[in-house]
Amino acid sequence: MKKPCTTARRMARGLGAVGLAAALLGASGAALAEAFPSKPLRMVVGFAPGGGADIVARLIGAKMAENLGQQVVVENRAGATGTIAADNVARSPADGYSLFLGSQSTMVVAPSLFPTLPFKPEKDFAPVSQVVTMPLILVVNPALADVGTAQELADYIRKRGDAAVSYASSGQGGPQHIAGELYAHMVGAKVTHVPYKGESAAIADVLGGHVPYMFANLPVALPHIASGKLRPLAITSLKRDPKAPGIPTLAESGFKDFEVSTWYGVFAPAATPRPVVDRLSQSIRAALDQGDTQARLSEQGFTVVGSDAEAFSRFVGAELPRWSVVIRDIGIKPE
């Protein structure tokens, strides 16, 4: 009769210990989040100063510094489609003080193009918040007099035969490259990809008539569209953009489900404690809630997202297999 009673007591003591451990863990997590940060943070950007990623990082970093009470230093480590910067943060201490401003190019496209990358986005990073998104716009040089729609450009490409028509992009593996190859795949013809070292060089050659078309970032293209130096054909989001409501989407132009966008989000090393990740996510969303932040990002052509860590994790988890299939089916290879 004593044994069951002793067993019951042991079970009760064990459950009590588990409860105490959970309570202590919760308390330590809360204390950790409350104490964080106690020193400056760094946000690593995989692209050169002055570009879209750098602008977003510096704006958000400055606002985070205000609500965290610590400086956020932006560190540019350009090269290899952002993978050099990503690897640097993946190898950093998982304490919340090293962050990476990642893009779809680095975090969902590069893993499929370069299978030997030294990091895996789904294993080596903790998504913190998706910050902004921005569509691309398909533009042509006005010298193509008979090309006023995405379908007319498709006809122009088909008539000239495989690889006879070229398009420009800001570099291999970026959203402009992916959009260009997806469009060519849906057109049903091969084209020649001409990658440049940055968007300014790419769009300069389209303006000069050296390359007939490209998918450009919306804010970069709009001034040239307004001046008549570029002709817009379609936008790459599923819905029309309020900054260019008269331009149709690729989807409504006959290219079903066509969607390619530029997005930026903040990532921390994978083992970063969840309370710290949540604290960082709250800081970013607080920064994005400010009217002046939204206005400045809108001026740059971005749409504010500001997701929490869980929503961003789900988004990245869905994007990885989606683009892996697209890249495989289209047959995009490193050049």
Short mmCIF file of C-alpha atoms in Angstrom, two decimals:
data_model
loop_
_atom_site.label_atom_id
_atom_site.label_comp_id
_atom_site.label_asym_id
_atom_site.label_seq_id
_atom_site.Cartn_x
_atom_site.Cartn_y
_atom_site.Cartn_z
CA MET A 1 0.00 0.00 0.00
CA LYS A 2 2.94 2.36 0.65
CA LYS A 3 4.52 1.94 -2.74
CA PRO A 4 1.73 3.62 -4.77
CA CYS A 5 1.71 6.46 -2.30
CA THR A 6 5.50 6.85 -2.59
CA THR A 7 5.24 6.73 -6.38
CA ALA A 8 2.55 9.38 -6.34
CA ARG A 9 4.69 11.61 -4.15
CA ARG A 10 7.65 11.17 -6.49
CA MET A 11 5.49 12.04 -9.49
CA ALA A 12 4.16 15.11 -7.72
CA ARG A 13 7.65 16.19 -6.80
CA GLY A 14 8.79 15.61 -10.41
CA LEU A 15 5.91 17.62 -11.83
CA GLY A 16 6.61 20.35 -9.33
CA ALA A 17 10.25 20.44 -10.44
CA VAL A 18 9.20 20.67 -14.08
CA GLY A 19 6.84 23.52 -13.25
CA LEU A 20 9.52 25.30 -11.27
CA ALA A 21 12.02 24.89 -14.11
CA ALA A 22 9.50 26.28 -16.59
CA ALA A 23 8.77 29.21 -14.32
CA LEU A 24 12.47 29.92 -13.86
CA LEU A 25 13.03 29.67 -17.61
CA GLY A 26 10.19 32.10 -18.24
CA ALA A 27 11.51 34.45 -15.59
CA SER A 28 15.05 34.30 -16.99
CA GLY A 29 13.72 34.88 -20.51
CA ALA A 30 11.76 37.92 -19.36
CA ALA A 31 14.79 39.23 -17.48
CA LEU A 32 16.97 38.66 -20.56
CA ALA A 33 14.59 40.61 -22.77
CA GLU A 34 14.35 43.40 -20.20
CA ALA A 35 18.16 43.70 -19.92
CA PHE A 36 18.66 43.64 -23.71
CA PRO A 37 20.40 45.54 -25.22
CA SER A 38 23.25 46.64 -23.00
CA LYS A 39 25.64 47.65 -25.81
CA PRO A 40 25.49 48.83 -29.45
CA LEU A 41 24.10 46.51 -32.13
CA ARG A 42 25.27 46.07 -35.69
CA MET A 43 23.12 45.54 -38.76
CA VAL A 44 25.06 43.97 -41.63
CA VAL A 45 23.99 44.79 -45.19
CA GLY A 46 25.11 42.70 -48.16
CA PHE A 47 25.08 45.57 -50.64
CA ALA A 48 26.99 48.81 -51.19
CA PRO A 49 26.14 52.09 -49.43
CA GLY A 50 23.49 54.22 -51.11
CA GLY A 51 21.36 51.39 -52.51
CA GLY A 52 17.87 50.36 -51.45
CA ALA A 53 19.04 47.89 -48.80
CA ASP A 54 21.43 50.40 -47.29
CA ILE A 55 18.76 53.11 -47.15
CA VAL A 56 16.32 50.78 -45.39
CA ALA A 57 18.94 49.58 -42.91
CA ARG A 58 20.07 53.08 -41.94
CA LEU A 59 16.55 54.40 -41.55
CA ILE A 60 15.32 51.46 -39.48
CA GLY A 61 18.59 51.29 -37.52
CA ALA A 62 18.30 54.94 -36.50
CA LYS A 63 14.72 54.47 -35.33
CA MET A 64 15.59 51.27 -33.45
CA ALA A 65 18.38 53.11 -31.67
CA GLU A 66 15.81 55.58 -30.36
CA ASN A 67 13.53 52.96 -28.83
CA LEU A 68 16.25 50.51 -27.73
CA GLY A 69 18.51 53.13 -26.19
CA GLN A 70 21.56 51.75 -27.98
CA GLN A 71 23.25 52.65 -31.25
CA VAL A 72 22.61 50.43 -34.27
CA VAL A 73 25.68 50.53 -36.51
CA VAL A 74 25.13 49.69 -40.20
CA GLU A 75 27.98 47.63 -41.63
CA ASN A 76 28.22 47.12 -45.41
CA ARG A 77 29.76 43.85 -46.59
CA ALA A 78 28.93 43.90 -50.29
CA GLY A 79 29.43 41.01 -52.69
CA ALA A 80 28.10 37.65 -53.87
CA THR A 81 24.41 38.67 -53.83
CA GLY A 82 24.58 39.42 -50.12
CA THR A 83 25.82 35.97 -49.12
CA ILE A 84 29.13 37.28 -47.69
CA ALA A 85 27.22 39.45 -45.23
CA ALA A 86 24.78 36.64 -44.44
CA ASP A 87 27.59 34.21 -43.65
CA ASN A 88 29.21 36.77 -41.38
CA VAL A 89 26.06 37.11 -39.26
CA ALA A 90 25.33 33.37 -39.30
CA ARG A 91 28.74 32.83 -37.67
CA SER A 92 28.27 35.62 -35.10
CA PRO A 93 27.30 35.06 -31.45
CA ALA A 94 23.56 34.37 -31.13
CA ASP A 95 22.95 37.15 -28.63
CA GLY A 96 20.92 39.63 -30.67
CA TYR A 97 23.75 42.09 -31.21
CA SER A 98 24.49 40.99 -34.80
CA LEU A 99 21.65 41.34 -37.31
CA PHE A 100 21.41 40.83 -41.06
CA LEU A 101 19.22 42.84 -43.41
CA GLY A 102 18.39 40.07 -45.86
CA SER A 103 16.59 40.11 -49.19
CA GLN A 104 14.84 37.48 -51.28
CA SER A 105 17.99 37.34 -53.44
CA THR A 106 20.13 36.16 -50.54
CA MET A 107 17.68 34.20 -48.43
CA VAL A 108 15.44 32.36 -50.93
CA VAL A 109 17.04 32.57 -54.41
CA ALA A 110 20.76 32.11 -53.69
CA PRO A 111 20.29 28.76 -51.86
CA SER A 112 18.78 27.28 -55.04
CA LEU A 113 21.33 28.83 -57.38
CA PHE A 114 24.36 28.08 -55.23
CA PRO A 115 23.85 24.80 -53.32
CA THR A 116 27.33 24.99 -51.75
CA LEU A 117 26.60 28.15 -49.75
CA PRO A 118 28.24 28.07 -46.29
CA PHE A 119 24.87 28.72 -44.62
CA LYS A 120 21.27 27.53 -44.84
CA PRO A 121 18.66 30.23 -44.27
CA GLU A 122 16.14 27.88 -42.65
CA LYS A 123 18.70 26.44 -40.21
CA ASP A 124 21.18 29.24 -39.51
CA PHE A 125 18.86 32.22 -39.06
CA ALA A 126 15.95 33.34 -36.92
CA PRO A 127 13.62 35.62 -38.92
CA VAL A 128 12.85 38.76 -36.90
CA SER A 129 10.64 40.95 -39.11
CA GLN A 130 9.90 41.50 -42.77
CA VAL A 131 10.40 45.24 -43.13
CA VAL A 132 9.34 46.31 -46.64
CA THR A 133 8.43 45.03 -50.06
CA MET A 134 8.54 46.66 -53.50
CA PRO A 135 7.44 45.54 -56.97
CA LEU A 136 9.46 45.73 -60.16
CA ILE A 137 8.27 47.35 -63.36
CA LEU A 138 8.82 46.08 -66.89
CA VAL A 139 10.11 48.97 -69.00
CA VAL A 140 11.32 49.33 -72.58
CA ASN A 141 13.20 51.94 -74.54
CA PRO A 142 10.67 54.06 -76.49
CA ALA A 143 12.57 53.23 -79.67
CA LEU A 144 10.53 50.01 -79.68
CA ALA A 145 7.67 51.92 -81.29
CA ASP A 146 5.29 48.98 -81.65
CA VAL A 147 5.76 47.70 -78.08
CA GLY A 148 3.26 49.20 -75.65
CA THR A 149 2.19 46.16 -73.63
CA ALA A 150 3.77 43.08 -72.07
CA GLN A 151 2.11 40.93 -74.75
CA GLU A 152 3.48 43.10 -77.57
CA LEU A 153 6.98 42.75 -76.09
CA ALA A 154 6.43 38.98 -76.03
CA ASP A 155 5.51 39.07 -79.74
CA TYR A 156 8.61 41.16 -80.46
CA ILE A 157 10.82 38.59 -78.69
CA ARG A 158 9.24 35.60 -80.42
CA LYS A 159 9.56 37.12 -83.89
CA ARG A 160 13.30 37.63 -83.49
CA GLY A 161 14.05 34.07 -82.43
CA ASP A 162 15.80 32.51 -79.45
CA ALA A 163 18.45 34.59 -77.67
CA ALA A 164 18.26 37.40 -80.27
CA VAL A 165 16.76 39.84 -77.74
CA SER A 166 18.56 40.83 -74.55
CA TYR A 167 17.44 42.32 -71.25
CA ALA A 168 19.39 44.10 -68.52
CA SER A 169 19.49 43.45 -64.78
CA SER A 170 21.34 44.75 -61.74
CA GLY A 171 23.13 41.43 -61.30
CA GLN A 172 22.90 37.66 -61.26
CA GLY A 173 20.45 36.09 -58.85
CA GLY A 174 18.62 39.31 -58.02
CA PRO A 175 14.88 39.85 -58.46
CA GLN A 176 15.42 41.59 -61.81
CA HIS A 177 17.24 38.53 -63.13
CA ILE A 178 14.60 36.15 -61.78
CA ALA A 179 11.76 38.29 -63.19
CA GLY A 180 13.49 38.41 -66.58
CA GLU A 181 13.90 34.64 -66.76
CA LEU A 182 10.38 33.96 -65.51
CA TYR A 183 8.98 36.31 -68.14
CA ALA A 184 11.03 34.68 -70.91
CA HIS A 185 9.87 31.25 -69.73
CA MET A 186 6.23 32.34 -69.90
CA VAL A 187 6.80 33.98 -73.29
CA GLY A 188 8.22 30.69 -74.52
CA ALA A 189 11.47 32.00 -75.96
CA LYS A 190 15.08 32.23 -74.88
CA VAL A 191 16.55 35.67 -74.27
CA THR A 192 20.04 36.92 -73.43
CA HIS A 193 20.57 38.10 -69.88
CA VAL A 194 22.98 41.03 -69.53
CA PRO A 195 23.89 41.45 -65.84
CA TYR A 196 25.39 44.74 -64.65
CA LYS A 197 27.13 45.76 -61.46
CA GLY A 198 24.17 47.62 -60.06
CA GLU A 199 20.89 49.02 -61.32
CA SER A 200 22.16 52.44 -62.34
CA ALA A 201 24.46 50.93 -64.99
CA ALA A 202 21.71 48.59 -66.21
CA ILE A 203 19.07 51.28 -66.61
CA ALA A 204 21.59 53.62 -68.28
CA ASP A 205 22.04 51.10 -71.10
CA VAL A 206 18.28 50.70 -71.50
CA LEU A 207 17.95 54.50 -71.64
CA GLY A 208 20.72 54.58 -74.22
CA GLY A 209 19.06 51.94 -76.37
CA HIS A 210 21.89 49.43 -76.00
CA VAL A 211 19.55 46.92 -74.32
CA PRO A 212 15.82 47.04 -75.18
CA TYR A 213 14.17 46.23 -71.86
CA MET A 214 14.54 45.36 -68.20
CA PHE A 215 12.64 44.84 -64.97
CA ALA A 216 13.55 47.89 -62.87
CA ASN A 217 12.84 48.87 -59.29
CA LEU A 218 9.77 51.09 -59.25
CA PRO A 219 11.26 54.28 -57.71
CA VAL A 220 14.28 54.15 -60.03
CA ALA A 221 12.11 53.85 -63.14
CA LEU A 222 9.32 56.33 -62.32
CA PRO A 223 11.30 59.57 -63.04
CA HIS A 224 12.39 58.19 -66.43
CA ILE A 225 8.81 57.16 -67.17
CA ALA A 226 7.58 60.65 -66.27
CA SER A 227 10.14 62.22 -68.62
CA GLY A 228 9.19 59.86 -71.46
CA LYS A 229 12.63 58.26 -71.60
CA LEU A 230 11.22 54.84 -70.64
CA ARG A 231 7.90 53.24 -71.52
CA PRO A 232 6.20 51.20 -68.75
CA LEU A 233 4.52 47.95 -69.74
CA ALA A 234 3.52 46.16 -66.53
CA ILE A 235 4.24 45.79 -62.83
CA THR A 236 5.28 42.56 -61.10
CA SER A 237 2.99 42.63 -58.05
CA LEU A 238 -0.36 40.84 -58.09
CA LYS A 239 -2.14 44.15 -57.41
CA ARG A 240 -1.54 47.52 -59.01
CA ASP A 241 0.74 49.79 -57.06
CA PRO A 242 -0.80 53.01 -55.67
CA LYS A 243 2.32 54.93 -56.78
CA ALA A 244 1.62 53.91 -60.39
CA PRO A 245 -2.08 52.97 -60.53
CA GLY A 246 -2.31 53.31 -64.30
CA ILE A 247 0.23 50.57 -64.98
CA PRO A 248 -1.31 47.05 -65.23
CA THR A 249 0.14 44.00 -63.52
CA LEU A 250 1.79 41.17 -65.45
CA ALA A 251 -0.96 38.90 -64.15
CA GLU A 252 -3.71 41.01 -65.70
CA SER A 253 -1.62 41.37 -68.87
CA GLY A 254 -1.98 37.67 -69.60
CA PHE A 255 0.88 36.24 -67.51
CA LYS A 256 -1.05 34.29 -64.90
CA ASP A 257 0.15 34.47 -61.28
CA PHE A 258 3.28 36.38 -62.27
CA GLU A 259 4.69 37.85 -59.06
CA VAL A 260 8.27 38.87 -58.28
CA SER A 261 9.12 41.50 -55.70
CA THR A 262 12.04 42.99 -53.87
CA TRP A 263 11.76 42.61 -50.11
CA TYR A 264 13.99 43.23 -47.12
CA GLY A 265 13.77 41.71 -43.68
CA VAL A 266 15.87 41.47 -40.54
CA PHE A 267 17.40 38.15 -39.44
CA ALA A 268 19.37 37.11 -36.34
CA PRO A 269 21.57 34.02 -35.85
CA ALA A 270 19.45 30.90 -35.34
CA ALA A 271 20.13 30.28 -31.64
CA THR A 272 19.25 33.83 -30.56
CA PRO A 273 16.96 33.55 -27.49
CA ARG A 274 13.31 33.99 -28.40
CA PRO A 275 12.72 36.83 -25.89
CA VAL A 276 15.53 38.77 -27.59
CA VAL A 277 14.11 38.04 -31.06
CA ASP A 278 10.71 39.28 -29.89
CA ARG A 279 12.27 42.41 -28.40
CA LEU A 280 14.00 43.15 -31.71
CA SER A 281 10.80 42.49 -33.66
CA GLN A 282 8.87 44.87 -31.43
CA SER A 283 11.55 47.53 -31.90
CA ILE A 284 11.40 47.25 -35.70
CA ARG A 285 7.62 47.36 -35.78
CA ALA A 286 7.59 50.39 -33.48
CA ALA A 287 10.01 52.10 -35.88
CA LEU A 288 7.80 51.27 -38.86
CA ASP A 289 4.67 52.58 -37.11
CA GLN A 290 6.07 56.11 -37.11
CA GLY A 291 4.61 58.40 -39.74
CA ASP A 292 7.92 59.91 -40.81
CA THR A 293 9.40 56.44 -41.30
CA GLN A 294 6.50 55.37 -43.49
CA ALA A 295 6.71 58.58 -45.50
CA ARG A 296 10.43 58.19 -46.19
CA LEU A 297 10.06 54.54 -47.17
CA SER A 298 7.14 55.39 -49.44
CA GLU A 299 9.27 58.05 -51.13
CA GLN A 300 11.77 55.28 -51.91
CA GLY A 301 9.01 53.18 -53.49
CA PHE A 302 8.64 50.70 -50.63
CA THR A 303 5.49 49.34 -49.05
CA VAL A 304 5.83 48.86 -45.28
CA VAL A 305 5.17 45.34 -43.95
CA GLY A 306 6.40 45.17 -40.35
CA SER A 307 5.53 41.53 -39.60
CA ASP A 308 6.26 39.80 -36.31
CA ALA A 309 8.81 36.99 -36.02
CA GLU A 310 6.28 34.17 -36.42
CA ALA A 311 4.66 35.65 -39.53
CA PHE A 312 8.06 36.32 -41.12
CA SER A 313 9.18 32.75 -40.36
CA ARG A 314 6.09 31.39 -42.10
CA PHE A 315 6.70 33.69 -45.07
CA VAL A 316 10.34 32.61 -45.52
CA GLY A 317 9.35 28.97 -45.01
CA ALA A 318 6.88 29.25 -47.89
CA GLU A 319 9.18 31.26 -50.18
CA LEU A 320 12.11 28.82 -50.06
CA PRO A 321 10.36 25.85 -51.71
CA ARG A 322 8.39 28.12 -54.04
CA TRP A 323 11.48 29.68 -55.63
CA SER A 324 13.38 26.42 -55.57
CA VAL A 325 10.70 24.93 -57.84
CA VAL A 326 10.60 28.02 -60.10
CA ILE A 327 14.38 28.09 -60.53
CA ARG A 328 14.46 24.35 -61.23
CA ASP A 329 11.58 24.47 -63.72
CA ILE A 330 12.92 27.49 -65.58
CA GLY A 331 16.43 26.09 -65.56
CA ILE A 332 18.23 29.16 -64.20
CA LYS A 333 21.91 28.39 -63.69
CA PRO A 334 24.80 30.41 -62.21
CA GLU A 335 26.55 32.34 -64.98
#
